[in-house]
XYZ file of C-alpha atoms in Angstrom:
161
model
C -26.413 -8.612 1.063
C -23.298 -6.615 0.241
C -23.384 -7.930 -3.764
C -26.423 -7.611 -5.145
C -26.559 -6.161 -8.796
C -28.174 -2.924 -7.546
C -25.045 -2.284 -5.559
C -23.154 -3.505 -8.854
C -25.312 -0.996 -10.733
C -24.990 2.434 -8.106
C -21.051 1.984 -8.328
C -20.588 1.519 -11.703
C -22.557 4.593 -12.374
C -21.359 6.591 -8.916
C -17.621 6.384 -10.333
C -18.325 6.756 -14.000
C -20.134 10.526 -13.006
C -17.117 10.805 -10.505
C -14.851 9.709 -13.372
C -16.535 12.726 -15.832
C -16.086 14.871 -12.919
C -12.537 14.821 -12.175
C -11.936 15.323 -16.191
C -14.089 18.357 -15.992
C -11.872 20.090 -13.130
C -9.572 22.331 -14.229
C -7.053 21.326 -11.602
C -3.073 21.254 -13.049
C -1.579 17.614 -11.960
C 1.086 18.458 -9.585
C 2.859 14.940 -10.228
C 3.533 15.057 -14.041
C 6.241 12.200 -14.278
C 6.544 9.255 -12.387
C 9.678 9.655 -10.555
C 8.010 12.290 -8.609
C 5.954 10.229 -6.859
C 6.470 10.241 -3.388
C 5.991 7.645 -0.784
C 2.974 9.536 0.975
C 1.174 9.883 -2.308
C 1.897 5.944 -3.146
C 0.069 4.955 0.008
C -2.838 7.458 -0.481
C -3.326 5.766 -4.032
C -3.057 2.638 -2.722
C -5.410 2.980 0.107
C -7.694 4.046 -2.566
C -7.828 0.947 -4.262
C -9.502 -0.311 -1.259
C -12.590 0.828 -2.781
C -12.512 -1.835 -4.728
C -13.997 -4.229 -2.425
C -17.383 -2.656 -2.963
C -19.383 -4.450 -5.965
C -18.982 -2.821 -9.171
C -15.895 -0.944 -8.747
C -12.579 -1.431 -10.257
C -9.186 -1.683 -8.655
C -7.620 0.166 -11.485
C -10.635 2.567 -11.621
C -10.412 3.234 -7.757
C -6.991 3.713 -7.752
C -6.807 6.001 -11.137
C -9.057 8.378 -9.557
C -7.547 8.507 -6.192
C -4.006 9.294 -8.105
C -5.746 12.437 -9.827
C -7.818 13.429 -6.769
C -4.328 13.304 -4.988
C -2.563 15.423 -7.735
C -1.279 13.041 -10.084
C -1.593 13.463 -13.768
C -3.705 10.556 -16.042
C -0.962 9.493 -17.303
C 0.972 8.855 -13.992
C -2.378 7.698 -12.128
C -2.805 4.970 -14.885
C 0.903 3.749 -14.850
C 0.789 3.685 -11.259
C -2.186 1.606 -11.119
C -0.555 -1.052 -13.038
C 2.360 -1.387 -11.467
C -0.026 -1.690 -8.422
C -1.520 -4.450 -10.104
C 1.859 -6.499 -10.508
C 1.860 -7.606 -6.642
C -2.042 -7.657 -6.253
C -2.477 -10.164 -9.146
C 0.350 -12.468 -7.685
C -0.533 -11.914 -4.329
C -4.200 -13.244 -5.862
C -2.809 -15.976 -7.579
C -0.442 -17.509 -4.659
C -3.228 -17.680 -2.842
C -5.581 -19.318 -5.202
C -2.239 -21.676 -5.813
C -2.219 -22.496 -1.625
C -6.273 -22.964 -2.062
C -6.031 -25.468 -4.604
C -2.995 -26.893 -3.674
C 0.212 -27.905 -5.993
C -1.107 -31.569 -6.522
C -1.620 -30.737 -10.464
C -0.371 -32.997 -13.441
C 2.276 -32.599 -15.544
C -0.155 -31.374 -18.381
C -2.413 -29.373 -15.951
C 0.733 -27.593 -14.683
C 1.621 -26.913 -19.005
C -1.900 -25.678 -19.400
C -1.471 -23.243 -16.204
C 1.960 -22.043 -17.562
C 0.837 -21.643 -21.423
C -2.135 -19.885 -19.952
C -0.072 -17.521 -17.416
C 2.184 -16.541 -20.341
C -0.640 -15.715 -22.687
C -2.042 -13.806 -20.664
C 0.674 -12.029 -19.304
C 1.471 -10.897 -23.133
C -2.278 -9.927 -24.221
C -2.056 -7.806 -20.553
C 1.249 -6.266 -22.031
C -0.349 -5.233 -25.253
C -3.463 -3.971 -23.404
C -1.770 -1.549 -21.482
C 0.625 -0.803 -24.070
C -2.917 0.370 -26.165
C -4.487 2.001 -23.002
C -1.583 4.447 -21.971
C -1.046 5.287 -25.487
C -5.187 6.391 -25.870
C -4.196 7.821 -22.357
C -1.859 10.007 -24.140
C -4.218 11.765 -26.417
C -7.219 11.324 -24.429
C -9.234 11.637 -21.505
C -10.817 9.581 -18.445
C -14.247 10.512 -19.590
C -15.154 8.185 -22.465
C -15.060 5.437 -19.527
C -16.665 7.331 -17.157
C -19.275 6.970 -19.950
C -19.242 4.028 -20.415
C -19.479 2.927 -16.638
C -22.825 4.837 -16.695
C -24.205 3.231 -19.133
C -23.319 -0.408 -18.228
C -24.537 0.291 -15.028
C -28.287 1.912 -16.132
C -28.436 -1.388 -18.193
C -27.355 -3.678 -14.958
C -29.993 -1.840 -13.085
C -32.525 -2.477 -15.907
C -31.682 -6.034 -16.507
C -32.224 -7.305 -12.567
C -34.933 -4.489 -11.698
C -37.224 -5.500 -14.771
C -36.037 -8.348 -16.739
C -33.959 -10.982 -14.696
């Protein structure tokens, strides 16, 4: 009941006009470098990414615009959310590891580690490319582009699927 594609649809166009709207507040970050985190403002952002269990959010999108709402600048927010990601994508994987359990082959367990380090170097470069556009530019573009996915999600299951 909980994920249907019209849920999808809502969030992805609920935080892409949330998205536009935090860009369009004129608020100064208070948290402008990293090392000023503090600990309350880590677990406010990270209590944020709970939002991500609803259909059609993101964890990094959730948690991005929790960090601004709560003062942090892009910048911060995004590098924040990625180290955020670090023990959320292992803690993911360990348990899709116990799931399956560790009876692979020698070849299966090459194909899992070839695949792990690819990926972990394409995610590298990825964020390398994001916080660099982060640099110059604002949240809006995928605020956006969250819109518009999610007007064509709604179209697609309301009228075509």
């Amino acid at each position: 009941v909980f994920f249907n594609s019209t849920v999808v649809a809502i969030a992805l166009i609920a935080y892409g006009i949330i998205m536009i709207l935090i860009e369009n507040r004129n608020n100064k970050p208070k948290v402008k470098d990293f090392s000023q985190l503090t600990y309350k403002l880590a677990i406010g952002i990270g209590l944020f990414q709970c939002l991500a269990l609803i259909p059609g959010t993101s964890r990094s999108g959730s948690t991005i615009i929790g960090a601004t709402l709560l003062g942090a600048s892009r910048f911060v927010a995004a590098e924040f959310s990625f180290f955020l990601a670090i023990p959320t994508m292992l803690g993911a994987s360990a348990l899709k590891l116990l799931k399956v359990g560790f009876s692979f082959t020698g070849f299966e367990w090459l194909v899992l580690g070839t695949g792990s380090v690819v990926a972990f170097v394409v995610s590298i470069l990825a964020i390398k490319f994001l916080m660099d556009y982060i640099k110059k530019h604002d949240f809006k573009v995928f605020g956006y582009y969250r819109i518009v996915l999610g007007i064509i999600v709604l179209l697609y299951f309301q009228f075509l699927a």
